[in-house]
Structures are given as structure tokens and as C-alpha cells.
Coordinates of N, CA and C in Angstrom, one line a residue:
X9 N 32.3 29.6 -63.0 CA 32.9 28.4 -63.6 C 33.6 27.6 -62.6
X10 N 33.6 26.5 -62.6 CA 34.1 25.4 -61.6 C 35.6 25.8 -61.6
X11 N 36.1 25.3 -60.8 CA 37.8 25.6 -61.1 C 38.4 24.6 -61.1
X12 N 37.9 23.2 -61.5 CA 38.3 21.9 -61.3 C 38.2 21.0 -62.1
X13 N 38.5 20.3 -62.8 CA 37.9 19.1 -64.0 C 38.8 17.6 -63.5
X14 N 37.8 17.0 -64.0 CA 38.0 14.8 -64.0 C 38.2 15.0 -64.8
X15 N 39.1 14.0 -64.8 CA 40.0 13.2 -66.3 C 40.5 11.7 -65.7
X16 N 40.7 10.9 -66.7 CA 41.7 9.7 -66.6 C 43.0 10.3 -66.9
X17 N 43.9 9.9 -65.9 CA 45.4 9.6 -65.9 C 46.2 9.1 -67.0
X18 N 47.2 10.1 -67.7 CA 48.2 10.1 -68.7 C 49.3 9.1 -68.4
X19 N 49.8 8.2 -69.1 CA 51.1 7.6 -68.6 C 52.3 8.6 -68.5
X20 N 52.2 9.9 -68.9 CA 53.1 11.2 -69.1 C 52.9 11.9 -67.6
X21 N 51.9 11.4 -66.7 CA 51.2 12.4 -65.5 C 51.8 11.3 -64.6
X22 N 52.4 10.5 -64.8 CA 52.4 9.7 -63.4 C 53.6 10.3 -62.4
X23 N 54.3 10.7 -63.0 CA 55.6 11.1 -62.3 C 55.2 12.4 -61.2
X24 N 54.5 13.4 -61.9 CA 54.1 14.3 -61.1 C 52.5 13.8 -60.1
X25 N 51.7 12.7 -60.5 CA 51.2 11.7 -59.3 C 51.8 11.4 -58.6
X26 N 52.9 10.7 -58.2 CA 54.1 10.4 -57.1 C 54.3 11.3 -56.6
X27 N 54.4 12.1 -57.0 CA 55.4 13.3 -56.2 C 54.2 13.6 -55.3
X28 N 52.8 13.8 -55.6 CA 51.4 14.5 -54.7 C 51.3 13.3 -53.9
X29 N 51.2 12.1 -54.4 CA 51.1 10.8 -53.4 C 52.2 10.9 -51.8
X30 N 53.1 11.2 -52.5 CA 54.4 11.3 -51.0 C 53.9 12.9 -50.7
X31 N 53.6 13.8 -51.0 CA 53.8 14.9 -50.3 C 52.1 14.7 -49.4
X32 N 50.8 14.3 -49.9 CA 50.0 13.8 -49.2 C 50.4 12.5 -47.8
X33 N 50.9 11.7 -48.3 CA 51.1 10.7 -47.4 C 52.9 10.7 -46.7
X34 N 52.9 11.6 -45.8 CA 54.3 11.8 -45.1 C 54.5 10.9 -44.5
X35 N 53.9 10.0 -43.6 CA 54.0 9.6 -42.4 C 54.9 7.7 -43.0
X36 N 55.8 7.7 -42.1 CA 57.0 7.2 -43.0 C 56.4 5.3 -43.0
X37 N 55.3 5.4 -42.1 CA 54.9 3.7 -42.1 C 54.1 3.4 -43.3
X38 N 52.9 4.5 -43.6 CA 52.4 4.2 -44.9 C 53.6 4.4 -46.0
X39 N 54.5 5.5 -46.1 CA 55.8 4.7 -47.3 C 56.3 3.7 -47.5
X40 N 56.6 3.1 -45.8 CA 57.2 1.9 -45.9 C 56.6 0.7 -46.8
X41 N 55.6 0.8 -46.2 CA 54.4 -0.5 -46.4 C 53.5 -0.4 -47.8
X42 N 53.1 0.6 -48.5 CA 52.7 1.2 -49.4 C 52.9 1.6 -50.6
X43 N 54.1 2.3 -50.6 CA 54.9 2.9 -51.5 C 56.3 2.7 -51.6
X44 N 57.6 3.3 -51.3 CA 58.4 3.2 -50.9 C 59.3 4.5 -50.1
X45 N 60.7 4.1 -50.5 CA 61.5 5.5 -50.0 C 61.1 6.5 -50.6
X46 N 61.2 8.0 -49.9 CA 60.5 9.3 -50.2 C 62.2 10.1 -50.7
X47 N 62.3 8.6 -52.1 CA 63.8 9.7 -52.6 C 63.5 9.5 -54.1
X48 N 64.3 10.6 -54.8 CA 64.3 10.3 -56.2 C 64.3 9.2 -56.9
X49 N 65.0 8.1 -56.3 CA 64.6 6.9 -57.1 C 63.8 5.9 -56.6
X50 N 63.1 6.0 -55.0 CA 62.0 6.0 -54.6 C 60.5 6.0 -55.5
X51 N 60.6 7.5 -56.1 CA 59.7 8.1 -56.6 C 59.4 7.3 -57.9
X52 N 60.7 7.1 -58.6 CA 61.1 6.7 -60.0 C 60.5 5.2 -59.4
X53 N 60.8 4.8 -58.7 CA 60.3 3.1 -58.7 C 58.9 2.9 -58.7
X54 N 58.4 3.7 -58.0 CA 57.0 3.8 -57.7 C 55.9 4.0 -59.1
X55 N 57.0 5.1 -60.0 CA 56.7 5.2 -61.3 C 56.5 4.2 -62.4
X56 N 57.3 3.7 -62.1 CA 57.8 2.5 -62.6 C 56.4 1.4 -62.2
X57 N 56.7 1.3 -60.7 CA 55.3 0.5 -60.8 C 53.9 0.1 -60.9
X58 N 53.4 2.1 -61.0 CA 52.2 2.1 -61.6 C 52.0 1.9 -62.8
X59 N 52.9 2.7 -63.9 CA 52.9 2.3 -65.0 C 52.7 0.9 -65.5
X60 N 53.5 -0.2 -64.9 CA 53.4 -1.4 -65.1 C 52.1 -2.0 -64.8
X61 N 51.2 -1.7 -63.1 CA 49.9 -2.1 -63.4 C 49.2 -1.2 -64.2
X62 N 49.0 -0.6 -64.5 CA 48.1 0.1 -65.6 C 48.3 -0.5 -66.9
X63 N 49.3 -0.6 -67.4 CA 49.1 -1.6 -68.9 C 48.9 -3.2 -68.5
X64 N 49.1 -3.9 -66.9 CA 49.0 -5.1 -67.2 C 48.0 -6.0 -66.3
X65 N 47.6 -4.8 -65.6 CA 46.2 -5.3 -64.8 C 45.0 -4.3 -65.4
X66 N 43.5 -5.6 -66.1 CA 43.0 -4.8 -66.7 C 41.6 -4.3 -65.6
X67 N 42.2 -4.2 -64.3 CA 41.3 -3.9 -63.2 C 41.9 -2.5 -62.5
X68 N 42.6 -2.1 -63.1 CA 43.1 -1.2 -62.8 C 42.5 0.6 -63.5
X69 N 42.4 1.2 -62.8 CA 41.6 2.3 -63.1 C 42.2 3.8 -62.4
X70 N 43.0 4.7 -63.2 CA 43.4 6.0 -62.4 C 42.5 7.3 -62.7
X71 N 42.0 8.1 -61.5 CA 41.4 9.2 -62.2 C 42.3 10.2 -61.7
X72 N 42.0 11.8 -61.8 CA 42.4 12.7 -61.1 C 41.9 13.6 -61.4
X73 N 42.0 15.0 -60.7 CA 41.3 16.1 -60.4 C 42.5 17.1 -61.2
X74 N 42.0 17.8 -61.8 CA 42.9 19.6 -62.2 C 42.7 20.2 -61.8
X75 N 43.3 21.1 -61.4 CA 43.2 23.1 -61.2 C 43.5 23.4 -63.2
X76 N 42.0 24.0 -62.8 CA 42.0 24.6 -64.0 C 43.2 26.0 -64.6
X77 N 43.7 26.8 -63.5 CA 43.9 28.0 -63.4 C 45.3 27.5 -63.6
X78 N 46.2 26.0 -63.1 CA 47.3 26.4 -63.1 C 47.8 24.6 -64.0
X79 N 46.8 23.8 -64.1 CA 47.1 22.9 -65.2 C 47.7 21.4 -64.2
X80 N 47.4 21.7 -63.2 CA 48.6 20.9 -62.2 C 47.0 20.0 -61.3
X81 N 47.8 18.7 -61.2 CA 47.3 17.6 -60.6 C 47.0 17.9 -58.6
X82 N 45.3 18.3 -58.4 CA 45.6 18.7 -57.6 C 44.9 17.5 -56.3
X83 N 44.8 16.0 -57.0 CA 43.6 15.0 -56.2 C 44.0 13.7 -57.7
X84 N 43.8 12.2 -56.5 CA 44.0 11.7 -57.5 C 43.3 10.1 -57.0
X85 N 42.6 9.1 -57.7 CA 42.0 8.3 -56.9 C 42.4 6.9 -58.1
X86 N 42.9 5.7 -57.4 CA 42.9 4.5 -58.1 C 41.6 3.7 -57.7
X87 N 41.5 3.4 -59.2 CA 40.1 2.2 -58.7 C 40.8 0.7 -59.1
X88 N 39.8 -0.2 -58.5 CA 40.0 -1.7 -59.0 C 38.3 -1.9 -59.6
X89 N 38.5 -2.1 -60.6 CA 37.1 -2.3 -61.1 C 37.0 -3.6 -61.6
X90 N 36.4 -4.8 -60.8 CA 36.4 -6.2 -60.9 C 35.1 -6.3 -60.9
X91 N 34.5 -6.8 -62.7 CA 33.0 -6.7 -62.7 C 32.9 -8.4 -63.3
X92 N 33.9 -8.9 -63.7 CA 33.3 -10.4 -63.6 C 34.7 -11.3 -62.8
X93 N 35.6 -10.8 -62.5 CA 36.8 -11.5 -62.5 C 37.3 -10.8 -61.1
X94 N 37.6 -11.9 -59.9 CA 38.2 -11.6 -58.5 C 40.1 -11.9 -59.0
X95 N 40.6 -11.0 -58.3 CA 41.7 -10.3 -58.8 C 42.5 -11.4 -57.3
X96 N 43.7 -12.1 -57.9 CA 44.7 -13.0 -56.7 C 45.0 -11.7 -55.4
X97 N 44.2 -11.5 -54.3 CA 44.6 -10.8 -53.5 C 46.4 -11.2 -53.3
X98 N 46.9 -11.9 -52.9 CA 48.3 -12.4 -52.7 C 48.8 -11.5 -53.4
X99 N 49.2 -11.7 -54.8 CA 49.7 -11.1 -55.6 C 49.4 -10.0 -55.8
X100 N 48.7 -9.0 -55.4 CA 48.0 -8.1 -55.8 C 49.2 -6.8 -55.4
X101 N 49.6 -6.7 -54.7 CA 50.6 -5.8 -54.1 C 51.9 -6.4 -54.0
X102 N 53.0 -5.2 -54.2 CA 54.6 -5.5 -54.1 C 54.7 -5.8 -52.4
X103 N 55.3 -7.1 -52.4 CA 55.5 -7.3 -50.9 C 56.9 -7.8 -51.0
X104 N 57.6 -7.5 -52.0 CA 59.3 -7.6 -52.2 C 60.3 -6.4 -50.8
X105 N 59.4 -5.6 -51.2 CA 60.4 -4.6 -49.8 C 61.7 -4.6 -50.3
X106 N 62.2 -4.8 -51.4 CA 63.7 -4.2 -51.7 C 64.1 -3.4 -51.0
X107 N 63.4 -2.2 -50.4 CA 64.0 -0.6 -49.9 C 64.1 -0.8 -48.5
X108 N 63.9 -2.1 -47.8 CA 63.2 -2.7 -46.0 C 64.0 -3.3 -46.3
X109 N 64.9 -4.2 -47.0 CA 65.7 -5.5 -46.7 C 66.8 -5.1 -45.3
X110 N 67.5 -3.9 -45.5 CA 68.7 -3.6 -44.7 C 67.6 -2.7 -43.3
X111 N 66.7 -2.9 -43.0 CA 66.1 -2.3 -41.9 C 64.8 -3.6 -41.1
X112 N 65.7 -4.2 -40.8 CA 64.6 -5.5 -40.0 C 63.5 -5.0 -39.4
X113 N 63.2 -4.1 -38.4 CA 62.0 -3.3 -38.0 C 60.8 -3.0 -38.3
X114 N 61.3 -2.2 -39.2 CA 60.7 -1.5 -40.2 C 60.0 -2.4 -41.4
X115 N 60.8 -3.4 -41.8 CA 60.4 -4.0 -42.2 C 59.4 -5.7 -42.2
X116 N 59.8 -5.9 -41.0 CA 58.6 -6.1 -40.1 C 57.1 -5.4 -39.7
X117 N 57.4 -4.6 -39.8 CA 56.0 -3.7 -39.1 C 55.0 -3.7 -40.6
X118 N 55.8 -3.3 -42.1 CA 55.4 -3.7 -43.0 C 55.0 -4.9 -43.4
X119 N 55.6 -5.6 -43.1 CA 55.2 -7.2 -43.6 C 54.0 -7.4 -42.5
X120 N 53.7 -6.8 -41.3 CA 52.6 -7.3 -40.4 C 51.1 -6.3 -40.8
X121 N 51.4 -5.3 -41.3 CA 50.1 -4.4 -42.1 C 50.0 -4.9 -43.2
X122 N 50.8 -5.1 -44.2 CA 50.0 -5.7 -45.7 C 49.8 -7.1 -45.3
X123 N 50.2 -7.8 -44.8 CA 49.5 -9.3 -44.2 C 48.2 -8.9 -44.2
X124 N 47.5 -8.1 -42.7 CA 46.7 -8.1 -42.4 C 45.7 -7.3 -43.9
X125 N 46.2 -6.6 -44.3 CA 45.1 -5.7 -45.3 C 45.1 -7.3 -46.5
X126 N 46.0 -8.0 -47.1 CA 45.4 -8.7 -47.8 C 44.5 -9.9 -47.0
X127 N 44.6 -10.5 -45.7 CA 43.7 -11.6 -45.5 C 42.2 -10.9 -45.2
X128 N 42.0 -9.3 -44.9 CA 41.0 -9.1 -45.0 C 40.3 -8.9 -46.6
X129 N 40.9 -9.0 -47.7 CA 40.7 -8.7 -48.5 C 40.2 -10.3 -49.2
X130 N 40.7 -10.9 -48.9 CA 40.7 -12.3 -49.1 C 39.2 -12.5 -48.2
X131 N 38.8 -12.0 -47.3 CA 37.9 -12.7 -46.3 C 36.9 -11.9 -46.6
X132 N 36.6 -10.4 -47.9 CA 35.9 -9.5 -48.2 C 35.3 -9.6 -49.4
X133 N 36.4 -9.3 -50.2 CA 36.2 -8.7 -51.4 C 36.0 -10.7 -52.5
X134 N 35.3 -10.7 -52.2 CA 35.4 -12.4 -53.2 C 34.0 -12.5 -53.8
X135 N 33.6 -11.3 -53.8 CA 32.3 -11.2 -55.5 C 32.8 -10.0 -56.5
X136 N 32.3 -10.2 -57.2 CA 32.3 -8.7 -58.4 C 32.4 -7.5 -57.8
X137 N 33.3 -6.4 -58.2 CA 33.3 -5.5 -57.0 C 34.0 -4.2 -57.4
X138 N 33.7 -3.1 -56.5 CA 34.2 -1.6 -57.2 C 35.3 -1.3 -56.1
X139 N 36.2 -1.2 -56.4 CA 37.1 -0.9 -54.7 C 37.8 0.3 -55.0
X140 N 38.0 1.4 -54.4 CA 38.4 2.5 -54.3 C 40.1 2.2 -53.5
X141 N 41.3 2.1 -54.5 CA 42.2 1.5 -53.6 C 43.1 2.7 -53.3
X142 N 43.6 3.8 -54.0 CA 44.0 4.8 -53.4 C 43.4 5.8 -53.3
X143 N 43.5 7.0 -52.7 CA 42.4 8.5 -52.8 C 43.6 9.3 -52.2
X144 N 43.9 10.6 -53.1 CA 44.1 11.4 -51.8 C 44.2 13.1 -52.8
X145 N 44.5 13.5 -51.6 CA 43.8 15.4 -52.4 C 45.0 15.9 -51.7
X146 N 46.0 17.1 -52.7 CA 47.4 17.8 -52.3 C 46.0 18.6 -51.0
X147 N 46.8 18.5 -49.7 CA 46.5 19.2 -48.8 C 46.5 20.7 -48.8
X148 N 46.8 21.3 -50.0 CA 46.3 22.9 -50.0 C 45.3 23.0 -50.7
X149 N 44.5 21.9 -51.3 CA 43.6 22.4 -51.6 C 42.5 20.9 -51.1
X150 N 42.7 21.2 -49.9 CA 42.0 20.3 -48.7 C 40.4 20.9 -48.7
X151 N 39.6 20.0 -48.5 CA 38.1 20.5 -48.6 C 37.8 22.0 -49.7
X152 N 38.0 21.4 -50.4 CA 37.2 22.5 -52.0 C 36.9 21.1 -52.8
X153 N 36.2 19.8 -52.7 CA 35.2 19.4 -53.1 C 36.5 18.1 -54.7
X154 N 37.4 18.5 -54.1 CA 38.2 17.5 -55.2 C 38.0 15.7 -54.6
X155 N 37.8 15.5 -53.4 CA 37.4 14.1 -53.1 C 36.1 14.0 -53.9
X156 N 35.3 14.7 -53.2 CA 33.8 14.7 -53.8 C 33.7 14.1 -55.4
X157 N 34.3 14.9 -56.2 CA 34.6 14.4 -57.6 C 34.6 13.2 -57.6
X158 N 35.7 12.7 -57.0 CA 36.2 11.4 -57.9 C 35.0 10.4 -57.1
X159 N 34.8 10.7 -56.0 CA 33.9 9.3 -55.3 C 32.6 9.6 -56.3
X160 N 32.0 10.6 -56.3 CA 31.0 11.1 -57.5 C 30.8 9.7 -58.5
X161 N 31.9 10.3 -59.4 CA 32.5 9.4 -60.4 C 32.7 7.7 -60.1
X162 N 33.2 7.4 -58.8 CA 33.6 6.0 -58.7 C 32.0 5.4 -58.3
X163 N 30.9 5.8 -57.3 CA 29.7 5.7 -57.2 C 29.3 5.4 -58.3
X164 N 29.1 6.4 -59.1 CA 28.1 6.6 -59.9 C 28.6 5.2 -60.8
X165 N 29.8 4.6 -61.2 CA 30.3 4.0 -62.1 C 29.3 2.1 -61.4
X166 N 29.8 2.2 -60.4 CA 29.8 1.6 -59.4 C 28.1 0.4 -59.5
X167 N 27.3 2.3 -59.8 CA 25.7 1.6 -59.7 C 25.4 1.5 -61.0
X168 N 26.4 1.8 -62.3 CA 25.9 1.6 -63.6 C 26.1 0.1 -63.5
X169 N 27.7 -0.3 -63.4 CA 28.0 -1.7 -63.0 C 27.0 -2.7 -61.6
X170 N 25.4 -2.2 -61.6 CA 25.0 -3.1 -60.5 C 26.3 -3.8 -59.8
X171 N 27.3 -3.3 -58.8 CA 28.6 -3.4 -58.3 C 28.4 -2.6 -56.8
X172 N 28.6 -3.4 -55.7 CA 29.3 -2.8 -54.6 C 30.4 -2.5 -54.5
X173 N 30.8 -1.3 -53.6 CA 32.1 -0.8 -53.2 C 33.0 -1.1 -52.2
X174 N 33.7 -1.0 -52.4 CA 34.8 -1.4 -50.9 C 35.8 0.1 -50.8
X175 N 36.1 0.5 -49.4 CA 37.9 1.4 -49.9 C 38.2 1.0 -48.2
X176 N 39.7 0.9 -48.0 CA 39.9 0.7 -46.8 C 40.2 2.0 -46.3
X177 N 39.8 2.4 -45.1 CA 39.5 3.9 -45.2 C 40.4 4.4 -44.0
X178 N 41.2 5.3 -44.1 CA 41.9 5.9 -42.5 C 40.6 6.7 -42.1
X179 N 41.2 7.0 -40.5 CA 40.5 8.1 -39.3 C 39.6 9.3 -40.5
X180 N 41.0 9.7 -41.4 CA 40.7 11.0 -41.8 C 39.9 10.9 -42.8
X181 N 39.5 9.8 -43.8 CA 38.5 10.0 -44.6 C 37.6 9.2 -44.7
X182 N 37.0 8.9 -43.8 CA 35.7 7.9 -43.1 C 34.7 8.9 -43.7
X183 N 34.6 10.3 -43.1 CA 33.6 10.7 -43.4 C 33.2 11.2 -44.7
X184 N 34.5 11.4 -45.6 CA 34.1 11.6 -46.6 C 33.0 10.2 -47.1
X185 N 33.8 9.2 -46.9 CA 33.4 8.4 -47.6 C 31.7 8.1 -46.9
X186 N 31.3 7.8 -46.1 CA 30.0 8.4 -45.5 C 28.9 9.0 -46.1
X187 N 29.5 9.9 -46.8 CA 28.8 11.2 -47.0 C 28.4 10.4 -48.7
X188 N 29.4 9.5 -49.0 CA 28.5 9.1 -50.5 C 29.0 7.2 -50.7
X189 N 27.6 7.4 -49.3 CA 26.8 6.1 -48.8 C 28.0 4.8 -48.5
X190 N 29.4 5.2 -47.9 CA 29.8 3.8 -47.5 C 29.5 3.6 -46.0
X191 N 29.7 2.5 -45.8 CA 29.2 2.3 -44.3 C 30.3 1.3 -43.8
X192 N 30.6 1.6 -42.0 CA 31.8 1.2 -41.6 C 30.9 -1.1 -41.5
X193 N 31.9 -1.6 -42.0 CA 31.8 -2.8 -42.5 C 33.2 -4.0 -41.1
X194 N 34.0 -3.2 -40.8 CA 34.5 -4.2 -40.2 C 36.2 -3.2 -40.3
X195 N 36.5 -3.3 -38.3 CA 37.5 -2.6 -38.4 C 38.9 -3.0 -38.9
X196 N 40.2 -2.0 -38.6 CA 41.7 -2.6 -39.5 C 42.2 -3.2 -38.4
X197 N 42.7 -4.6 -38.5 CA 43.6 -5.0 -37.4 C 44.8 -4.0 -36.8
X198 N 44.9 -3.2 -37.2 CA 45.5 -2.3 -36.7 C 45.3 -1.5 -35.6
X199 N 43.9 -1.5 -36.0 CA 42.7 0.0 -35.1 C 43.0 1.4 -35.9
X200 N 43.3 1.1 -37.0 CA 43.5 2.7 -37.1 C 42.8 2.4 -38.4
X201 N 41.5 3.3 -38.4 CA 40.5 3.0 -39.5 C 39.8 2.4 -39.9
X202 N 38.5 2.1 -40.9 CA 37.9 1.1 -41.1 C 37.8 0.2 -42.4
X203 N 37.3 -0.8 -42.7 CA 37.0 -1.3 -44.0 C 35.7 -1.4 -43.8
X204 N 35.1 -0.3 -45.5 CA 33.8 0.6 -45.4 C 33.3 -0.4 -46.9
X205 N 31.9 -0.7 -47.1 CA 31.3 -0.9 -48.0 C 30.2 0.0 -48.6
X206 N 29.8 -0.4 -49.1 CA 28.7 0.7 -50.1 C 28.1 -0.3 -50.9
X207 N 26.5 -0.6 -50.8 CA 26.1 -1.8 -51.2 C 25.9 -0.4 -53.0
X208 N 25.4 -1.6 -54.5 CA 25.3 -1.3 -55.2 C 23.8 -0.4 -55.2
X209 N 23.5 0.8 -55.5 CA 22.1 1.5 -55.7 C 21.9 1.4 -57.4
X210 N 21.6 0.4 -58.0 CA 21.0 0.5 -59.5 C 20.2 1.8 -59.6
X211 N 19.6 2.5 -60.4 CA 18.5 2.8 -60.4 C 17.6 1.9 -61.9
X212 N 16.4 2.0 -61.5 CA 15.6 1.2 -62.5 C 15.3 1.8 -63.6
X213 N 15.7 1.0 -64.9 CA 15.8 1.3 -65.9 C 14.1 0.9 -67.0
X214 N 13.4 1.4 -67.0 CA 11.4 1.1 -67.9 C 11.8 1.8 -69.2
X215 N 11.3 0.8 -70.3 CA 11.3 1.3 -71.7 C 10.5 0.3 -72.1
X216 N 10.3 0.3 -73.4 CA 9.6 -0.6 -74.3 C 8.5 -0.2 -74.7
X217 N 8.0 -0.8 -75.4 CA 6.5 -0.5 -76.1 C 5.3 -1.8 -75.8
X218 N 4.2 -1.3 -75.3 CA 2.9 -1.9 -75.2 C 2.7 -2.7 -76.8
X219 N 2.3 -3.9 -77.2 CA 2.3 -4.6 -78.1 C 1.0 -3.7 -78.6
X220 N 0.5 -3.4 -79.5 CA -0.4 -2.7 -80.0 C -1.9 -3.9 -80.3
X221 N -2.9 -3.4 -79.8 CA -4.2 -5.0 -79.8 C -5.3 -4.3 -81.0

């Protein structure tokens, strides 16, 4: 029996998504720039702000992976699913930095990565389109096939929607994404990782009936 199941995301599950989000992503520049402070009301804001795009962006899409055995969220992937309508890149992300105001630096270094991630996204993503915007798998249960799932899923969605893919991808999961057909499309002004495409694979759909003579 598999030990794993897909589902869409509970608005009841988001709080313990947060918590797997920060304990996957430690490294304190993607908090900065991405998420926020790695504190309780950090977490709570963050809460706060997925819930909010989920009921008010209808391009918004959460899956996640289970452990069967223990009921707990062990992988979890956000989609942007834009099949007739390009989404205000600008707007598209919090670039308020409330939690950066009192840290000039830091706050800087943020404002010069989401710059760059939105004008590539602006200079990319401007047809109908499947974009894989977060991914990540709790690191103890690292390679047992919970990425695999959700891209599965996001693919497969992908070619029903005659839809290309996009995900901006770090070092570390290039290859997954590789492995279910994206291809490196154009690197991060940063250098650290790529922005990966995946053209759409339809498969061809024959039916009908011969007119009878």
C-alpha cells in the first residue's frame, strides 16, 4: 500500500503548512524576501496571508502530500493556474516588508531579489500558463517520491489545460523538475538557480462516428 496520498489544502491545514514551509526553508534570505520572520507571529502572518490569497485570487491553487501512518502534512506545492487571464505580476507578491522596515540591509537585499523575480516574470510568463510557485517536502522524508506526486499532478493538469509550465527553480530542485520534462529556460539574476519551462504535451484526443452511406 502506498504510504502517501494528494489532496487539496484545508483552510484548517494552513497553520501547520507554515510551520513545514520555515522548517524546509531555514536559510534566513529566502524568509526575508519570501515569507517572513521565523516567529510565532511571523508564522501567524504568513497564515494570514495565504488564506487571504486563496479565497481572493482565483489563480491560486494548494496541494499537499500525507503520511498515511501518522495524518501529518509531509510536502506541499502552490500552483498559479492562469488559463485565460495573466495575473498583475507587480502586485502579485507582498513587497510591504513590515518585518525589514527597522533592518536597512536586509531589507535591501529583499527588495533587490523580488525586483528581479518579478521583471522576469513580467518578461516570461505573459500567455496562459501553469506556474508551479512554491514546492517543498519536510526534509525527513526527503526523496521517498512526495515531490514526484505533486509535479505528477501539476503536469498532468498542465496538459489537460493545453498549458505550459513555468517554476523558478533553486540548485536543489532543478533536477527534480527535469525529470518531469522542464527545461532550463533562462538563468536567476542572482545565479543561484534557474527559470525552467515545460512546453504543454496535449495528448490527442479521436472519437466520433463515420456518417453511415
Amino acid at each position: 500500500m502506498a504510504p502517501f496520498t494528494l489532496s487539496p489544502l484545508r483552510e484548517e491545514e494552513v497553520a501547520e503548512l507554515v510551520a513545514l514551509e520555515f522548517k524546509t526553508f531555514p536559510n534566513p534570505v529566502i524568509q526575508d524576501t519570501f515569507m517572513g520572520p521565523n516567529t510565532p507571529s511571523g508564522h501567524e502572518m504568513v497564515r494570514q496571508r495565504y488564506l487571504k490569497t486563496m479565497k481572493s485570487d482565483p489563480h491560486d491553487y494548494w496541494i499537499k502530500v500525507t503520511d498515511k501512518a501518522t495524518g501529518k502534512i509531509i510536502a506541499a506545492s502552490n500552483w498559479k493556474i492562469c488559463q485565460s487571464t495573466i495575473p498583475d505580476h507587480e502586485t502579485s507578491e507582498d513587497t510591504s516588508y513590515t518585518w525589514l522596515q527597522d533592518k536597512p540591509e536586509r531589507l535591501a537585499v529583499a527588495q533587490r531579489i523580488m525586483g528581479d523575480v518579478i521583471k522576469a516574470r513580467k518578461e516570461n510568463f505573459r500567455e496562459p500558463y501553469v506556474q508551479l510557485n512554491i514546492c517543498f517536502t519536510d526534509p525527513d522524508y526527503a526523496r521517498r517520491g512526495a515531490g514526484s506526486m505533486m509535479l505528477k499532478w501539476g503536469t498532468a493538469l498542465a496538459d489537460q489545460l493545453f498549458l505550459p509550465s513555468w517554476v523558478e527553480s533553486s540548485p536543489n530542485g532543478s533536477l527534480l523538475y527535469k525529470t518531469h520534462g522542464f527545461e532550463h529556460h533562462q538563468s536567476k539574476a542572482e545565479g543561484q538557480g534557474t527559470i525552467m519551462y515545460r512546453p504543454a504535451r496535449p495528448s490527442t484526443i479521436e472519437g466520433g462516428k463515420d456518417i453511415a452511406l
